[in-house]
Amino acid sequence: MQEPECRRDVQLRNRVTGSCDQKTSSGAQIKHRTPVQVQQRKSSLSTSSPESARKLHPRPSDKLNPKTINPFGEQSRAPSAFAAIYSKGGIPCRLVHGSVKHRLQWECPPDNLPFDPLLITLAEGLRETKHPYTFVSKEGFRELLLVHGAPEKAVPLLPRLIPVLKAALAHSDDEVFKRGLDALGQLSVVVGPSLNDHLKHLLTSLSKRLRDKKFKEPITSTLQKLERHGGRGSFIIIKSKIPTYCSICC
């Protein structure tokens, strides 16, 4: 009866000893981990966290969350309509860089070009803020109005052209406003009194900008040009919108 009990005691001791050996072996493995293994373990723990998972796989709602938007990051934007047309060759001219100043090189003489829709497209380009679109639109608009027969070609386009100029004059960018102002003066020289029916839509923006001292002189010069080429009718319209304006005939 004692022999089986002795065997059970030996087996029990062996189990305890084996368990201790396994723990000791496991502890030794933990203690002897290499730096590479430690780094890999940290990496796996970091990538398994919810925060890192969101960074690797952003949710669609994150785009609407201001906390996930980087205000200093450059957002991808589609090119403007004018930039897209220019890049595809829709504007029959190219910018030529000179040592002193730039110029436009037309693919064919501007006299042979139809104003519709080229003149309107160039007017839309006045709202651009990047080079070379700023120069191409401004200079192209000016040169196209200098061609022979420009009045006959430009007058029928006024109903579509005025809203585009109005948008440039109402733009918050000072340089865009200046280009719109120059274009308005150039158009007035070409179409004359035909512009009077549309003046009221443009003068509101000019009246607001007159409060800024730096624009007082160029706006006054443009108003005088409008009166000079638009006649008495233009003066009445200008005076009704800008009471402080003084006629050049006084």
Coordinates of C-alpha atoms in Angstrom, one line a residue:
M1 CA 0.0 0.0 0.0
Q2 CA 2.9 2.4 0.6
E3 CA 4.5 1.8 -2.8
P4 CA 1.6 3.4 -4.9
E5 CA 1.6 6.4 -2.5
C6 CA 5.3 6.8 -3.0
R7 CA 4.8 6.8 -6.8
R8 CA 2.1 9.4 -6.6
D9 CA 4.4 11.6 -4.5
V10 CA 7.2 11.3 -7.1
Q11 CA 4.8 12.1 -10.0
L12 CA 3.5 15.2 -8.1
R13 CA 7.0 16.5 -7.5
N14 CA 7.9 15.9 -11.1
R15 CA 4.8 17.9 -12.2
V16 CA 5.7 20.8 -9.9
T17 CA 9.3 20.7 -11.0
G18 CA 8.4 20.7 -14.7
S19 CA 6.0 23.6 -14.2
C20 CA 8.7 25.6 -12.5
D21 CA 11.1 24.7 -15.3
Q22 CA 8.7 26.0 -17.9
K23 CA 8.2 29.2 -16.0
T24 CA 11.9 29.6 -15.6
S25 CA 12.4 28.9 -19.3
S26 CA 9.7 31.4 -20.3
G27 CA 11.2 34.0 -18.0
A28 CA 14.6 33.5 -19.6
Q29 CA 13.1 34.0 -23.0
I30 CA 11.6 37.3 -22.0
K31 CA 14.8 38.4 -20.4
H32 CA 16.9 37.6 -23.4
R33 CA 14.8 39.3 -26.1
T34 CA 16.9 41.1 -28.6
P35 CA 16.4 44.9 -29.3
V36 CA 15.0 44.1 -32.7
Q37 CA 12.3 41.9 -31.1
V38 CA 11.5 44.6 -28.6
Q39 CA 11.1 47.2 -31.4
Q40 CA 8.9 44.9 -33.4
R41 CA 6.7 44.3 -30.4
K42 CA 6.3 48.0 -29.8
S43 CA 5.5 48.5 -33.5
S44 CA 2.8 45.9 -33.5
L45 CA 1.3 47.3 -30.4
S46 CA 1.2 50.8 -31.8
T47 CA -0.4 49.8 -35.1
S48 CA -3.0 47.8 -33.3
S49 CA -4.2 50.9 -31.4
P50 CA -7.5 52.5 -32.4
E51 CA -5.8 55.9 -33.0
S52 CA -3.3 54.4 -35.5
A53 CA -5.9 52.4 -37.2
R54 CA -7.9 55.6 -37.9
K55 CA -4.7 57.2 -39.4
L56 CA -4.1 54.3 -41.6
H57 CA -7.7 53.9 -42.6
P58 CA -9.5 57.2 -42.3
R59 CA -13.2 57.2 -42.1
P60 CA -15.3 59.2 -44.6
S61 CA -16.7 61.3 -41.7
D62 CA -13.1 62.4 -40.8
K63 CA -13.2 64.7 -43.9
L64 CA -16.1 66.6 -42.2
N65 CA -14.4 66.8 -38.8
P66 CA -12.4 70.1 -38.3
K67 CA -10.1 68.3 -35.9
T68 CA -8.8 66.0 -38.6
I69 CA -8.2 68.8 -41.2
N70 CA -4.8 70.3 -41.5
P71 CA -5.3 74.0 -42.0
F72 CA -1.7 74.3 -43.3
G73 CA -2.0 71.4 -45.7
E74 CA -2.3 72.1 -49.4
Q75 CA -5.7 71.0 -50.6
S76 CA -6.0 69.5 -54.0
R77 CA -8.2 71.7 -56.2
A78 CA -9.5 71.2 -59.7
P79 CA -8.2 73.8 -62.2
S80 CA -10.4 76.7 -63.1
A81 CA -12.4 76.8 -66.3
F82 CA -10.0 79.3 -67.9
A83 CA -6.9 77.3 -66.8
A84 CA -8.4 74.1 -68.2
I85 CA -9.2 75.8 -71.5
Y86 CA -5.8 77.3 -71.8
S87 CA -4.0 74.0 -71.0
K88 CA -6.0 72.3 -73.8
G89 CA -5.0 75.0 -76.3
G90 CA -8.4 76.6 -76.3
I91 CA -6.8 80.1 -76.2
P92 CA -5.0 80.6 -79.6
C93 CA -2.0 82.4 -78.0
R94 CA 0.9 81.7 -75.8
L95 CA 3.0 83.6 -73.4
V96 CA 6.5 84.6 -74.6
H97 CA 8.9 85.5 -71.8
G98 CA 11.1 88.4 -72.6
S99 CA 14.1 89.8 -70.8
V100 CA 12.3 93.0 -69.9
K101 CA 8.6 92.2 -70.3
H102 CA 6.3 89.4 -71.5
R103 CA 4.2 89.4 -74.7
L104 CA 1.6 87.2 -76.4
Q105 CA 2.2 85.2 -79.5
W106 CA -1.0 84.5 -81.4
E107 CA -1.3 81.4 -83.5
C108 CA -3.0 83.5 -86.2
P109 CA -3.7 87.2 -86.6
P110 CA -6.2 88.4 -83.9
D111 CA -8.2 90.2 -86.7
N112 CA -9.2 86.7 -88.0
L113 CA -10.3 85.4 -84.7
P114 CA -14.0 85.2 -83.7
F115 CA -14.9 87.1 -80.6
D116 CA -17.5 84.5 -79.6
P117 CA -16.6 82.9 -77.2
L118 CA -12.9 84.0 -77.1
L119 CA -13.5 87.5 -75.7
I120 CA -15.8 86.1 -73.0
T121 CA -13.3 83.4 -72.1
L122 CA -10.6 86.0 -71.7
A123 CA -12.8 88.1 -69.5
E124 CA -13.5 85.1 -67.3
G125 CA -9.7 84.7 -67.0
L126 CA -9.5 88.2 -65.4
R127 CA -10.4 86.5 -62.1
E128 CA -7.4 84.2 -62.2
T129 CA -4.8 84.8 -59.5
K130 CA -1.9 82.7 -60.9
H131 CA 0.7 83.2 -63.6
P132 CA 0.5 82.9 -66.6
Y133 CA -3.3 83.0 -66.6
T134 CA -3.3 86.5 -65.1
F135 CA -1.2 88.0 -67.9
V136 CA -2.7 86.0 -70.8
S137 CA -6.3 87.0 -69.9
K138 CA -5.5 90.7 -69.3
E139 CA -3.3 91.1 -72.4
G140 CA -5.4 88.9 -74.6
F141 CA -8.5 90.9 -73.7
R142 CA -6.8 94.2 -74.5
E143 CA -5.2 93.1 -77.8
L144 CA -8.4 91.5 -79.0
L145 CA -10.3 94.8 -78.6
L146 CA -7.7 96.6 -80.7
V147 CA -8.4 94.6 -83.9
H148 CA -10.2 96.1 -86.9
G149 CA -13.9 95.7 -86.6
A150 CA -13.8 95.2 -82.8
P151 CA -17.0 97.3 -82.1
E152 CA -19.2 95.3 -84.4
K153 CA -17.9 92.1 -82.9
A154 CA -18.0 93.1 -79.2
V155 CA -21.4 94.9 -79.0
P156 CA -23.5 91.8 -79.6
L157 CA -21.6 90.0 -76.7
L158 CA -22.3 92.7 -74.1
P159 CA -25.3 90.9 -72.4
R160 CA -23.0 87.9 -71.7
L161 CA -19.8 89.9 -71.2
I162 CA -21.2 92.3 -68.5
P163 CA -21.9 89.6 -65.8
V164 CA -18.3 88.3 -66.2
L165 CA -16.9 91.8 -65.8
K166 CA -19.2 92.4 -62.8
A167 CA -17.8 89.3 -61.1
A168 CA -14.2 90.6 -61.6
L169 CA -15.1 94.0 -60.2
A170 CA -16.8 92.4 -57.2
H171 CA -13.8 90.1 -56.4
S172 CA -12.1 90.5 -53.1
D173 CA -8.6 90.3 -54.6
D174 CA -7.3 93.8 -55.3
E175 CA -5.3 92.7 -58.4
V176 CA -8.4 91.0 -59.9
F177 CA -10.4 94.2 -59.3
K178 CA -7.7 96.3 -61.0
R179 CA -7.8 94.0 -64.1
G180 CA -11.6 94.2 -64.2
L181 CA -11.4 98.0 -64.0
D182 CA -8.9 98.2 -66.8
A183 CA -11.0 95.9 -69.0
L184 CA -14.1 98.0 -68.4
G185 CA -12.2 101.1 -69.5
Q186 CA -11.0 99.4 -72.6
L187 CA -14.4 98.1 -73.4
S188 CA -15.9 101.5 -73.1
V189 CA -13.5 102.9 -75.7
V190 CA -14.6 100.3 -78.2
V191 CA -18.4 100.0 -77.7
G192 CA -19.1 103.6 -76.6
P193 CA -22.8 104.5 -75.7
S194 CA -23.8 100.8 -76.2
L195 CA -22.4 100.2 -72.7
N196 CA -24.8 102.7 -71.1
D197 CA -27.6 100.1 -70.8
H198 CA -25.4 97.9 -68.7
L199 CA -23.6 100.4 -66.5
K200 CA -25.9 100.2 -63.6
H201 CA -24.9 96.6 -63.0
L202 CA -21.2 97.6 -62.7
L203 CA -21.2 100.8 -60.8
T204 CA -22.2 99.3 -57.4
S205 CA -18.8 97.6 -57.1
L206 CA -17.0 100.8 -58.1
S207 CA -19.0 102.8 -55.5
K208 CA -17.9 100.4 -52.7
R209 CA -14.3 100.5 -53.7
L210 CA -14.2 104.3 -53.8
R211 CA -14.1 104.2 -50.0
D212 CA -10.6 102.8 -50.3
K213 CA -8.2 105.7 -50.9
K214 CA -5.8 103.6 -53.1
F215 CA -8.6 103.0 -55.6
K216 CA -10.0 106.5 -55.7
E217 CA -7.8 107.8 -58.6
P218 CA -8.1 104.7 -60.9
I219 CA -11.8 104.5 -60.4
T220 CA -12.3 108.2 -61.1
S221 CA -10.2 107.9 -64.2
T222 CA -12.4 104.9 -65.4
L223 CA -15.6 106.8 -64.7
Q224 CA -14.3 109.7 -66.7
K225 CA -13.5 107.4 -69.6
L226 CA -17.0 106.0 -69.4
E227 CA -18.5 109.5 -69.6
R228 CA -16.2 110.5 -72.4
H229 CA -17.1 107.6 -74.6
G230 CA -20.7 107.1 -73.4
G231 CA -21.9 110.7 -73.6
R232 CA -24.4 112.5 -71.5
G233 CA -26.4 109.4 -70.9
S234 CA -23.5 107.7 -69.2
F235 CA -23.0 110.7 -66.9
I236 CA -26.6 110.6 -65.7
I237 CA -26.3 106.9 -64.9
I238 CA -23.0 107.4 -63.1
K239 CA -24.3 110.3 -61.1
S240 CA -27.3 108.3 -60.0
K241 CA -25.1 105.6 -58.6
I242 CA -22.2 107.7 -57.4
P243 CA -23.5 111.1 -56.3
T244 CA -20.0 112.4 -55.5
Y245 CA -18.8 112.0 -59.1
C246 CA -18.1 115.3 -61.0
S247 CA -18.5 115.5 -64.7
I248 CA -15.5 116.1 -66.9
C249 CA -17.6 118.7 -68.7
C250 CA -17.9 121.0 -65.7

